[in-house]
Amino acid sequence: MGDSSLVRTGSRRLGPGGVEIGPLALGLWRFTGTDVGQNAALIEAGLELGMNLVDIADVYGLDWGGTGFGACEENLGAVLRARPDLRDRMVLATKGGIVPPVPYDSGAAAMRSACEASLARLGADRIDLYQVHRPDMFTHPAEVADTLDGLVADGLVGAVGVSNYTPAQTRALAGHLDAPLASTQPEYSAACLDALRDGTLDLCSEMGMVPLAWSPLAGGRLMAQAGEDDGGVRPELLATLDRLADRESVDRAAVCVAFVLAHPTAPVAIVGTQQPERLEAMQAALGVQLDRNDVYDIVEASEGQPLP
């Protein structure tokens, strides 16, 4: 390989003077099982591997076999009540602003109520990172900012961020906030390069936000095997990932995660597996060596055309 590896494996900091988080985070959108012991084992396995950011949302539980709105937060709350030592080791991140069937409400009353309800379900007195889950286009960003600043001032929230915001929406909110935006959470993977192309990651470079990449395996589509439904992923992309996985002696998932970690904004890859043994396999991404040729090969294979 021509260059040294681009994969960024060090810790990231949530805002100036903020807490440090590892390059991989534990995503709990499928955290619908109710066995407290098994759930605690998953959380502990992630923490042991350095996945100290634990990402959840109030709406998680409406799918993946959950019992309804708030179910995943309730399950995590049960773990933290049984194992309070785990809370001390994690950076707790949750999201609000999706209110089925509206679908979005980031108004002052709704956002404060959502945050307080999350705190109650989690059994926590503070959320380390509170994120607006999706933009409410019919609430002025000044109102959203005032609510978020109030939550920080009241000590209920340590840092604030956004999720699924466009760069323009992010700028509009940041322009009214006193608290800095610590993070933005876009979908980003070898199969979904929107954040690379639409200015989201460039804005992270400008504003110092940490990109928290959700679905680094494209919801599992990047793990399709021969003869399976690949969900529209280009075969040449899977072939490129497999070539690199063979070279690095890891599975395809590790290369997918390493690609996310290679961007100069040092994204965090949020991994959503609910199997402790798979977390360890994801950790192998930190040893993958990707150079500039490799990442551009992935981009070209993903987009189906050579770069100019």
mmCIF file of C-alpha atoms in Angstrom:
data_model
loop_
_atom_site.group_PDB
_atom_site.id
_atom_site.type_symbol
_atom_site.label_atom_id
_atom_site.label_comp_id
_atom_site.label_asym_id
_atom_site.label_seq_id
_atom_site.Cartn_x
_atom_site.Cartn_y
_atom_site.Cartn_z
ATOM 1 C CA MET A 1 0.000 0.000 0.000
ATOM 2 C CA GLY A 2 1.241 3.456 -0.885
ATOM 3 C CA ASP A 3 0.179 5.452 2.203
ATOM 4 C CA SER A 4 -0.085 4.605 5.844
ATOM 5 C CA SER A 5 -3.565 3.533 6.918
ATOM 6 C CA LEU A 6 -6.295 6.168 6.851
ATOM 7 C CA VAL A 7 -8.388 4.312 9.452
ATOM 8 C CA ARG A 8 -8.702 6.539 12.515
ATOM 9 C CA THR A 9 -8.744 4.447 15.659
ATOM 10 C CA GLY A 10 -8.202 6.983 18.451
ATOM 11 C CA SER A 11 -10.810 8.505 20.717
ATOM 12 C CA ARG A 12 -12.996 11.432 19.721
ATOM 13 C CA ARG A 13 -14.183 14.304 21.929
ATOM 14 C CA LEU A 14 -17.781 15.523 22.051
ATOM 15 C CA GLY A 15 -17.276 19.246 21.787
ATOM 16 C CA PRO A 16 -14.612 21.461 23.351
ATOM 17 C CA GLY A 17 -13.727 19.993 26.711
ATOM 18 C CA GLY A 18 -16.334 17.283 26.221
ATOM 19 C CA VAL A 19 -16.179 13.606 27.076
ATOM 20 C CA GLU A 20 -14.088 11.206 25.027
ATOM 21 C CA ILE A 21 -15.750 8.433 23.063
ATOM 22 C CA GLY A 22 -14.333 5.458 21.221
ATOM 23 C CA PRO A 23 -14.357 5.013 17.439
ATOM 24 C CA LEU A 24 -17.097 2.391 17.691
ATOM 25 C CA ALA A 25 -20.406 2.932 19.466
ATOM 26 C CA LEU A 26 -23.104 0.514 20.566
ATOM 27 C CA GLY A 27 -26.421 1.171 18.823
ATOM 28 C CA LEU A 28 -29.540 -0.076 20.594
ATOM 29 C CA TRP A 29 -32.260 0.343 17.967
ATOM 30 C CA ARG A 30 -32.768 -3.459 18.145
ATOM 31 C CA PHE A 31 -32.514 -3.650 21.938
ATOM 32 C CA THR A 32 -35.964 -5.210 22.271
ATOM 33 C CA GLY A 33 -35.207 -8.313 24.347
ATOM 34 C CA THR A 34 -36.379 -8.112 27.937
ATOM 35 C CA ASP A 35 -33.906 -10.473 29.635
ATOM 36 C CA VAL A 36 -32.018 -8.103 31.904
ATOM 37 C CA GLY A 37 -29.077 -10.468 32.311
ATOM 38 C CA GLN A 38 -28.593 -10.915 28.565
ATOM 39 C CA ASN A 39 -29.037 -7.204 27.947
ATOM 40 C CA ALA A 40 -26.486 -6.347 30.614
ATOM 41 C CA ALA A 41 -24.038 -8.831 29.077
ATOM 42 C CA LEU A 42 -24.323 -7.074 25.712
ATOM 43 C CA ILE A 43 -23.755 -3.644 27.246
ATOM 44 C CA GLU A 44 -20.805 -4.881 29.272
ATOM 45 C CA ALA A 45 -19.259 -6.585 26.240
ATOM 46 C CA GLY A 46 -19.447 -3.352 24.286
ATOM 47 C CA LEU A 47 -17.942 -1.321 27.116
ATOM 48 C CA GLU A 48 -15.120 -3.819 27.525
ATOM 49 C CA LEU A 49 -14.307 -3.319 23.829
ATOM 50 C CA GLY A 50 -14.168 0.457 24.222
ATOM 51 C CA MET A 51 -17.640 1.164 22.810
ATOM 52 C CA ASN A 52 -18.446 3.639 25.552
ATOM 53 C CA LEU A 53 -20.987 5.674 23.568
ATOM 54 C CA VAL A 54 -24.335 3.897 23.926
ATOM 55 C CA ASP A 55 -26.827 5.265 21.408
ATOM 56 C CA ILE A 56 -30.575 4.841 21.841
ATOM 57 C CA ALA A 57 -33.784 6.814 21.134
ATOM 58 C CA ASP A 58 -37.235 7.137 22.620
ATOM 59 C CA VAL A 59 -38.889 5.821 19.457
ATOM 60 C CA TYR A 60 -36.854 2.595 19.438
ATOM 61 C CA GLY A 61 -39.145 -0.307 20.233
ATOM 62 C CA LEU A 62 -41.795 0.349 17.598
ATOM 63 C CA ASP A 63 -40.124 -2.283 15.404
ATOM 64 C CA TRP A 64 -37.649 -5.181 15.690
ATOM 65 C CA GLY A 65 -40.140 -7.026 17.904
ATOM 66 C CA GLY A 66 -40.391 -4.268 20.471
ATOM 67 C CA THR A 67 -43.466 -3.647 22.562
ATOM 68 C CA GLY A 68 -43.861 -0.022 21.536
ATOM 69 C CA PHE A 69 -42.574 3.520 21.891
ATOM 70 C CA GLY A 70 -39.953 3.778 24.630
ATOM 71 C CA ALA A 71 -39.439 0.026 24.965
ATOM 72 C CA CYS A 72 -35.705 0.043 24.252
ATOM 73 C CA GLU A 73 -35.080 2.890 26.693
ATOM 74 C CA GLU A 74 -37.066 0.966 29.313
ATOM 75 C CA ASN A 75 -34.931 -2.112 28.674
ATOM 76 C CA LEU A 76 -31.751 -0.083 29.075
ATOM 77 C CA GLY A 77 -33.168 1.515 32.213
ATOM 78 C CA ALA A 78 -33.762 -1.938 33.671
ATOM 79 C CA VAL A 79 -30.122 -2.818 32.999
ATOM 80 C CA LEU A 80 -28.844 0.382 34.600
ATOM 81 C CA ARG A 81 -30.979 -0.147 37.696
ATOM 82 C CA ALA A 82 -29.646 -3.684 38.039
ATOM 83 C CA ARG A 83 -26.067 -2.714 37.146
ATOM 84 C CA PRO A 84 -25.491 0.961 38.071
ATOM 85 C CA ASP A 85 -21.756 0.418 37.625
ATOM 86 C CA LEU A 86 -22.330 0.229 33.864
ATOM 87 C CA ARG A 87 -23.779 3.750 33.795
ATOM 88 C CA ASP A 88 -20.539 5.121 35.200
ATOM 89 C CA ARG A 89 -18.608 3.625 32.279
ATOM 90 C CA MET A 90 -20.796 4.819 29.399
ATOM 91 C CA VAL A 91 -21.571 7.996 27.530
ATOM 92 C CA LEU A 92 -25.361 7.835 27.364
ATOM 93 C CA ALA A 93 -26.870 9.225 24.164
ATOM 94 C CA THR A 94 -30.531 9.325 23.269
ATOM 95 C CA LYS A 95 -32.770 11.120 20.801
ATOM 96 C CA GLY A 96 -36.205 12.717 20.740
ATOM 97 C CA GLY A 97 -38.472 14.556 18.339
ATOM 98 C CA ILE A 98 -40.229 11.702 16.534
ATOM 99 C CA VAL A 99 -43.834 11.599 17.747
ATOM 100 C CA PRO A 100 -45.865 8.970 15.873
ATOM 101 C CA PRO A 101 -48.041 9.474 13.954
ATOM 102 C CA VAL A 102 -47.377 13.235 13.595
ATOM 103 C CA PRO A 103 -44.474 12.339 12.715
ATOM 104 C CA TYR A 104 -42.074 15.064 14.009
ATOM 105 C CA ASP A 105 -42.439 17.603 16.803
ATOM 106 C CA SER A 106 -39.478 19.645 17.992
ATOM 107 C CA GLY A 107 -41.587 22.335 19.612
ATOM 108 C CA ALA A 108 -40.517 23.529 23.035
ATOM 109 C CA ALA A 109 -43.099 21.611 25.049
ATOM 110 C CA ALA A 110 -42.695 18.414 23.034
ATOM 111 C CA MET A 111 -38.894 18.339 23.170
ATOM 112 C CA ARG A 112 -38.669 19.046 26.893
ATOM 113 C CA SER A 113 -41.354 16.463 27.593
ATOM 114 C CA ALA A 114 -39.533 13.920 25.405
ATOM 115 C CA CYS A 115 -36.249 14.486 27.211
ATOM 116 C CA GLU A 116 -37.820 14.222 30.656
ATOM 117 C CA ALA A 117 -39.660 11.045 29.637
ATOM 118 C CA SER A 118 -36.398 9.524 28.372
ATOM 119 C CA LEU A 119 -34.703 10.334 31.672
ATOM 120 C CA ALA A 120 -37.517 8.609 33.548
ATOM 121 C CA ARG A 121 -37.418 5.472 31.384
ATOM 122 C CA LEU A 122 -33.638 5.295 31.645
ATOM 123 C CA GLY A 123 -33.649 5.927 35.379
ATOM 124 C CA ALA A 124 -30.999 8.601 34.804
ATOM 125 C CA ASP A 125 -30.608 12.126 36.103
ATOM 126 C CA ARG A 126 -28.609 13.264 33.078
ATOM 127 C CA ILE A 127 -28.245 12.400 29.402
ATOM 128 C CA ASP A 128 -24.684 12.875 28.185
ATOM 129 C CA LEU A 129 -25.685 13.574 24.562
ATOM 130 C CA TYR A 130 -29.219 14.535 23.583
ATOM 131 C CA GLN A 131 -29.991 14.625 19.867
ATOM 132 C CA VAL A 132 -32.910 15.858 17.795
ATOM 133 C CA HIS A 133 -33.796 12.647 15.985
ATOM 134 C CA ARG A 134 -35.151 14.134 12.764
ATOM 135 C CA PRO A 135 -35.731 17.725 11.737
ATOM 136 C CA ASP A 136 -39.174 19.185 12.346
ATOM 137 C CA MET A 137 -39.515 21.519 9.384
ATOM 138 C CA PHE A 138 -42.437 23.339 10.982
ATOM 139 C CA THR A 139 -40.655 24.426 14.164
ATOM 140 C CA HIS A 140 -38.340 27.412 13.907
ATOM 141 C CA PRO A 141 -34.745 26.463 14.767
ATOM 142 C CA ALA A 142 -34.645 29.305 17.295
ATOM 143 C CA GLU A 143 -37.319 27.490 19.316
ATOM 144 C CA VAL A 144 -35.440 24.195 19.098
ATOM 145 C CA ALA A 145 -32.230 25.920 20.144
ATOM 146 C CA ASP A 146 -33.890 27.627 23.105
ATOM 147 C CA THR A 147 -35.214 24.264 24.309
ATOM 148 C CA LEU A 148 -31.865 22.505 23.948
ATOM 149 C CA ASP A 149 -30.032 25.335 25.685
ATOM 150 C CA GLY A 150 -32.560 25.148 28.498
ATOM 151 C CA LEU A 151 -31.995 21.425 28.954
ATOM 152 C CA VAL A 152 -28.244 22.034 29.176
ATOM 153 C CA ALA A 153 -28.700 24.936 31.606
ATOM 154 C CA ASP A 154 -30.917 22.782 33.816
ATOM 155 C CA GLY A 155 -28.265 20.057 33.962
ATOM 156 C CA LEU A 156 -30.484 17.455 32.289
ATOM 157 C CA VAL A 157 -28.266 17.233 29.223
ATOM 158 C CA GLY A 158 -24.488 17.410 28.881
ATOM 159 C CA ALA A 159 -24.168 18.025 25.130
ATOM 160 C CA VAL A 160 -26.524 18.358 22.180
ATOM 161 C CA GLY A 161 -26.516 17.080 18.632
ATOM 162 C CA VAL A 162 -28.680 16.413 15.605
ATOM 163 C CA SER A 163 -29.581 13.351 13.584
ATOM 164 C CA ASN A 164 -30.588 13.127 9.922
ATOM 165 C CA TYR A 165 -30.240 16.899 9.470
ATOM 166 C CA THR A 166 -29.107 18.458 6.219
ATOM 167 C CA PRO A 167 -26.106 20.804 6.392
ATOM 168 C CA ALA A 168 -28.435 23.802 5.919
ATOM 169 C CA GLN A 169 -30.713 22.656 8.745
ATOM 170 C CA THR A 170 -27.680 22.106 10.960
ATOM 171 C CA ARG A 171 -26.326 25.589 10.253
ATOM 172 C CA ALA A 172 -29.724 27.150 10.949
ATOM 173 C CA LEU A 173 -29.959 25.480 14.357
ATOM 174 C CA ALA A 174 -26.339 26.185 15.254
ATOM 175 C CA GLY A 175 -26.893 29.851 14.490
ATOM 176 C CA HIS A 176 -29.388 30.110 17.372
ATOM 177 C CA LEU A 177 -27.689 27.826 19.906
ATOM 178 C CA ASP A 178 -25.529 28.915 22.781
ATOM 179 C CA ALA A 179 -24.340 25.347 23.339
ATOM 180 C CA PRO A 180 -22.115 24.034 20.528
ATOM 181 C CA LEU A 181 -23.449 21.190 18.425
ATOM 182 C CA ALA A 182 -21.302 18.259 19.506
ATOM 183 C CA SER A 183 -22.444 15.747 16.901
ATOM 184 C CA THR A 184 -24.468 14.998 13.830
ATOM 185 C CA GLN A 185 -25.791 11.530 13.055
ATOM 186 C CA PRO A 186 -26.123 10.733 9.337
ATOM 187 C CA GLU A 187 -26.512 7.420 7.611
ATOM 188 C CA TYR A 188 -23.075 6.657 6.205
ATOM 189 C CA SER A 189 -21.601 3.474 4.795
ATOM 190 C CA ALA A 190 -19.820 2.120 1.756
ATOM 191 C CA ALA A 191 -23.281 1.742 0.207
ATOM 192 C CA CYS A 192 -24.631 5.139 1.295
ATOM 193 C CA LEU A 193 -22.200 7.941 0.519
ATOM 194 C CA ASP A 194 -24.664 10.833 0.844
ATOM 195 C CA ALA A 195 -22.878 12.332 3.857
ATOM 196 C CA LEU A 196 -19.655 12.305 1.848
ATOM 197 C CA ARG A 197 -21.275 14.111 -1.080
ATOM 198 C CA ASP A 198 -23.918 16.434 0.410
ATOM 199 C CA GLY A 199 -21.681 18.511 2.667
ATOM 200 C CA THR A 200 -22.518 16.803 5.963
ATOM 201 C CA LEU A 201 -18.976 15.611 6.639
ATOM 202 C CA ASP A 202 -17.528 18.863 5.302
ATOM 203 C CA LEU A 203 -19.649 20.734 7.851
ATOM 204 C CA CYS A 204 -18.219 18.501 10.574
ATOM 205 C CA SER A 205 -14.765 19.632 9.492
ATOM 206 C CA GLU A 206 -15.866 23.256 9.700
ATOM 207 C CA MET A 207 -17.813 23.130 12.971
ATOM 208 C CA GLY A 208 -15.902 20.462 14.866
ATOM 209 C CA MET A 209 -18.868 18.126 15.200
ATOM 210 C CA VAL A 210 -18.311 14.386 15.579
ATOM 211 C CA PRO A 211 -20.126 12.416 12.857
ATOM 212 C CA LEU A 212 -21.949 9.453 14.377
ATOM 213 C CA ALA A 213 -22.523 7.139 11.418
ATOM 214 C CA TRP A 214 -25.610 4.980 11.638
ATOM 215 C CA SER A 215 -25.985 1.769 9.609
ATOM 216 C CA PRO A 216 -22.298 1.377 8.692
ATOM 217 C CA LEU A 217 -23.299 -2.011 7.233
ATOM 218 C CA ALA A 218 -26.220 -0.424 5.329
ATOM 219 C CA GLY A 219 -28.755 -2.202 7.502
ATOM 220 C CA GLY A 220 -27.089 -5.538 6.746
ATOM 221 C CA ARG A 221 -27.259 -5.124 2.976
ATOM 222 C CA LEU A 222 -23.462 -5.020 2.788
ATOM 223 C CA MET A 223 -23.329 -8.481 4.325
ATOM 224 C CA ALA A 224 -25.334 -10.162 1.548
ATOM 225 C CA GLN A 225 -23.856 -13.405 0.296
ATOM 226 C CA ALA A 226 -23.990 -14.907 -3.190
ATOM 227 C CA GLY A 227 -27.560 -15.746 -4.124
ATOM 228 C CA GLU A 228 -29.072 -13.552 -1.409
ATOM 229 C CA ASP A 229 -31.001 -10.334 -1.917
ATOM 230 C CA ASP A 230 -28.359 -7.613 -1.846
ATOM 231 C CA GLY A 231 -30.891 -4.807 -1.467
ATOM 232 C CA GLY A 232 -29.542 -3.009 -4.513
ATOM 233 C CA VAL A 233 -25.884 -3.002 -3.426
ATOM 234 C CA ARG A 234 -23.635 -3.209 -6.481
ATOM 235 C CA PRO A 235 -21.951 -6.616 -6.873
ATOM 236 C CA GLU A 236 -18.682 -4.867 -7.693
ATOM 237 C CA LEU A 237 -18.810 -3.139 -4.291
ATOM 238 C CA LEU A 238 -19.218 -6.460 -2.497
ATOM 239 C CA ALA A 239 -16.368 -7.889 -4.570
ATOM 240 C CA THR A 240 -14.111 -4.957 -3.652
ATOM 241 C CA LEU A 241 -14.941 -5.310 0.044
ATOM 242 C CA ASP A 242 -14.277 -9.047 -0.109
ATOM 243 C CA ARG A 243 -10.924 -8.494 -1.815
ATOM 244 C CA LEU A 244 -9.858 -6.153 0.955
ATOM 245 C CA ALA A 245 -11.237 -8.462 3.645
ATOM 246 C CA ASP A 246 -9.207 -11.342 2.253
ATOM 247 C CA ARG A 247 -6.083 -9.196 2.185
ATOM 248 C CA GLU A 248 -6.626 -8.043 5.780
ATOM 249 C CA SER A 249 -7.734 -11.483 7.078
ATOM 250 C CA VAL A 250 -11.002 -10.093 8.478
ATOM 251 C CA ASP A 251 -14.638 -10.429 7.528
ATOM 252 C CA ARG A 252 -16.423 -8.020 5.230
ATOM 253 C CA ALA A 253 -18.072 -6.202 8.136
ATOM 254 C CA ALA A 254 -14.705 -5.121 9.512
ATOM 255 C CA VAL A 255 -13.729 -3.559 6.188
ATOM 256 C CA CYS A 256 -17.096 -1.767 5.983
ATOM 257 C CA VAL A 257 -16.577 -0.272 9.433
ATOM 258 C CA ALA A 258 -12.948 0.602 8.660
ATOM 259 C CA PHE A 259 -14.108 2.525 5.589
ATOM 260 C CA VAL A 260 -16.397 4.650 7.777
ATOM 261 C CA LEU A 261 -13.529 5.303 10.202
ATOM 262 C CA ALA A 262 -11.207 6.406 7.399
ATOM 263 C CA HIS A 263 -12.749 9.818 6.780
ATOM 264 C CA PRO A 264 -10.630 12.712 8.138
ATOM 265 C CA THR A 265 -13.495 13.931 10.355
ATOM 266 C CA ALA A 266 -12.972 10.731 12.395
ATOM 267 C CA PRO A 267 -16.538 9.410 12.356
ATOM 268 C CA VAL A 268 -17.801 7.045 15.012
ATOM 269 C CA ALA A 269 -19.393 3.892 13.589
ATOM 270 C CA ILE A 270 -22.550 2.918 15.457
ATOM 271 C CA VAL A 271 -22.845 -0.872 15.339
ATOM 272 C CA GLY A 272 -26.218 -2.387 16.039
ATOM 273 C CA THR A 273 -25.577 -6.080 16.511
ATOM 274 C CA GLN A 274 -27.184 -7.626 19.581
ATOM 275 C CA GLN A 275 -24.670 -10.466 19.730
ATOM 276 C CA PRO A 276 -21.640 -9.937 21.982
ATOM 277 C CA GLU A 277 -19.479 -12.170 19.804
ATOM 278 C CA ARG A 278 -20.248 -10.010 16.761
ATOM 279 C CA LEU A 279 -19.100 -6.920 18.642
ATOM 280 C CA GLU A 280 -15.673 -8.481 18.895
ATOM 281 C CA ALA A 281 -15.675 -9.139 15.156
ATOM 282 C CA MET A 282 -16.530 -5.469 14.554
ATOM 283 C CA GLN A 283 -13.614 -4.481 16.764
ATOM 284 C CA ALA A 284 -11.335 -6.076 14.169
ATOM 285 C CA ALA A 285 -11.998 -3.000 12.024
ATOM 286 C CA LEU A 286 -9.523 -1.091 14.180
ATOM 287 C CA GLY A 287 -6.703 -3.249 12.836
ATOM 288 C CA VAL A 288 -7.641 -2.913 9.166
ATOM 289 C CA GLN A 289 -5.138 -1.033 6.994
ATOM 290 C CA LEU A 290 -6.866 0.990 4.277
ATOM 291 C CA ASP A 291 -4.890 3.406 2.150
ATOM 292 C CA ARG A 292 -6.085 6.080 -0.258
ATOM 293 C CA ASN A 293 -6.270 3.639 -3.176
ATOM 294 C CA ASP A 294 -8.459 1.323 -1.127
ATOM 295 C CA VAL A 295 -11.013 3.926 -0.045
ATOM 296 C CA TYR A 296 -11.307 5.363 -3.541
ATOM 297 C CA ASP A 297 -11.732 1.835 -4.934
ATOM 298 C CA ILE A 298 -14.668 1.450 -2.532
ATOM 299 C CA VAL A 299 -16.182 4.782 -3.577
ATOM 300 C CA GLU A 300 -15.898 3.951 -7.279
ATOM 301 C CA ALA A 301 -17.364 0.482 -6.777
ATOM 302 C CA SER A 302 -20.201 1.910 -4.717
ATOM 303 C CA GLU A 303 -21.114 4.589 -7.261
ATOM 304 C CA GLY A 304 -20.529 2.381 -10.293
ATOM 305 C CA GLN A 305 -18.319 4.796 -12.183
ATOM 306 C CA PRO A 306 -14.714 5.971 -12.119
ATOM 307 C CA LEU A 307 -13.901 9.246 -10.439
ATOM 308 C CA PRO A 308 -12.983 12.066 -12.837
#
